[in-house]
Amino acid sequence: MTTVSEKLLTRAEETGTPGPAEPPDRAVPLLSLRGVRIADGSDGREIVHGVSFELTPGKVVGIVGESGSGKTLTCRAALGILPPHFEVTGGSVEIEGTDISTLTPTRWTALRGATISAVFQDPASYLNPSLRIGRQIAEVVRVKKGLGRRAARERVLALLRAVHLRDPELVHDQYPFELSGGMLQRVLIAAAIAADPRILVADEATTALDVTVQAEILDLLADLRERAGLALVVVSHDLAVVAQLCDEVLVMRRGEVVEQGPTRAVLDDPRHDYTRLLISEHEQYGLEKFLGRPGEES
């Protein structure tokens, strides 16, 4: 089976753009959350109240809501990296049909990066400022893929080209502080797909970026999905991001999913007052152009 990065890199090396995806398989969901509940073990308070969704190849699920609504905790539960004192107290999380509660630390190490990977909001927090970019991505490639130094360097350069970084040879030898926010986010995406994951969690990955760079990152995520069949979970407080990219949306408030369904159906005909409030707040920022409502300028 052709891997995600092989599809991307082959096409990127030839033309600078990712290659076409194979038809997605329709077997066991890649990621499945069923009634997931998360509590703060220090005081017993339940923070997330029963989140459910399924992710199949090529599908994009969006999770939106205000700060503190439980979006990030839900994703961290799926990644097996809940903060100290927090724990899943109900429901289940399965990755490719395996309940993650049964995974040993060794098995988790094998899965992270290779099956499920993530990109977070602040790239500077996830990159070592004292190491060159190329070395940091090469470490992922060498550990996860077992490549030698020369092969790892070539793969890193191809990954940097695949995420549309200009002059990848220069970026390869630069330090994080020498790159812009948008470039750093692309570097994180390159590192995240380096070991051919089937699932990518993007947690507020475009929040700190200006509008132009945000649009470029969203286009890149769309390429990963459409051309390589990568499944995405996109966490955002921005409905325009969800409208542009996601097939299904979960609207969260105070740890509860108050509305869930196909993105277009939820945004066109919201049933919950909180969803209506989010839409009204975002319409002033141009949400309509992503919805393409009749009679509106494109």
Coordinates of C-alpha atoms in Angstrom, one line a residue, residues 1 35 53-54 59 75 79 82 104 108 110 121 131 143 154 169 179 266 276 298:
M1 CA 0.0 0.0 0.0
G35 CA -19.0 8.5 24.5
F53 CA -17.2 10.7 16.2
E54 CA -15.5 8.4 13.6
K59 CA -12.4 12.5 6.1
C75 CA -7.9 15.4 21.0
L79 CA -3.5 11.0 21.2
L82 CA -3.7 13.9 28.6
T104 CA 1.5 -0.5 26.3
W108 CA 2.1 3.8 21.9
A110 CA 5.3 2.9 17.8
Q121 CA -0.7 25.9 17.9
L131 CA 19.1 22.4 16.7
V143 CA 13.9 6.6 14.4
E154 CA 17.1 13.4 1.1
E169 CA 18.1 23.3 1.3
L179 CA 12.0 31.2 10.3
V266 CA -24.9 22.6 10.8
R276 CA -26.3 30.3 16.1
S298 CA -17.9 34.9 -4.3

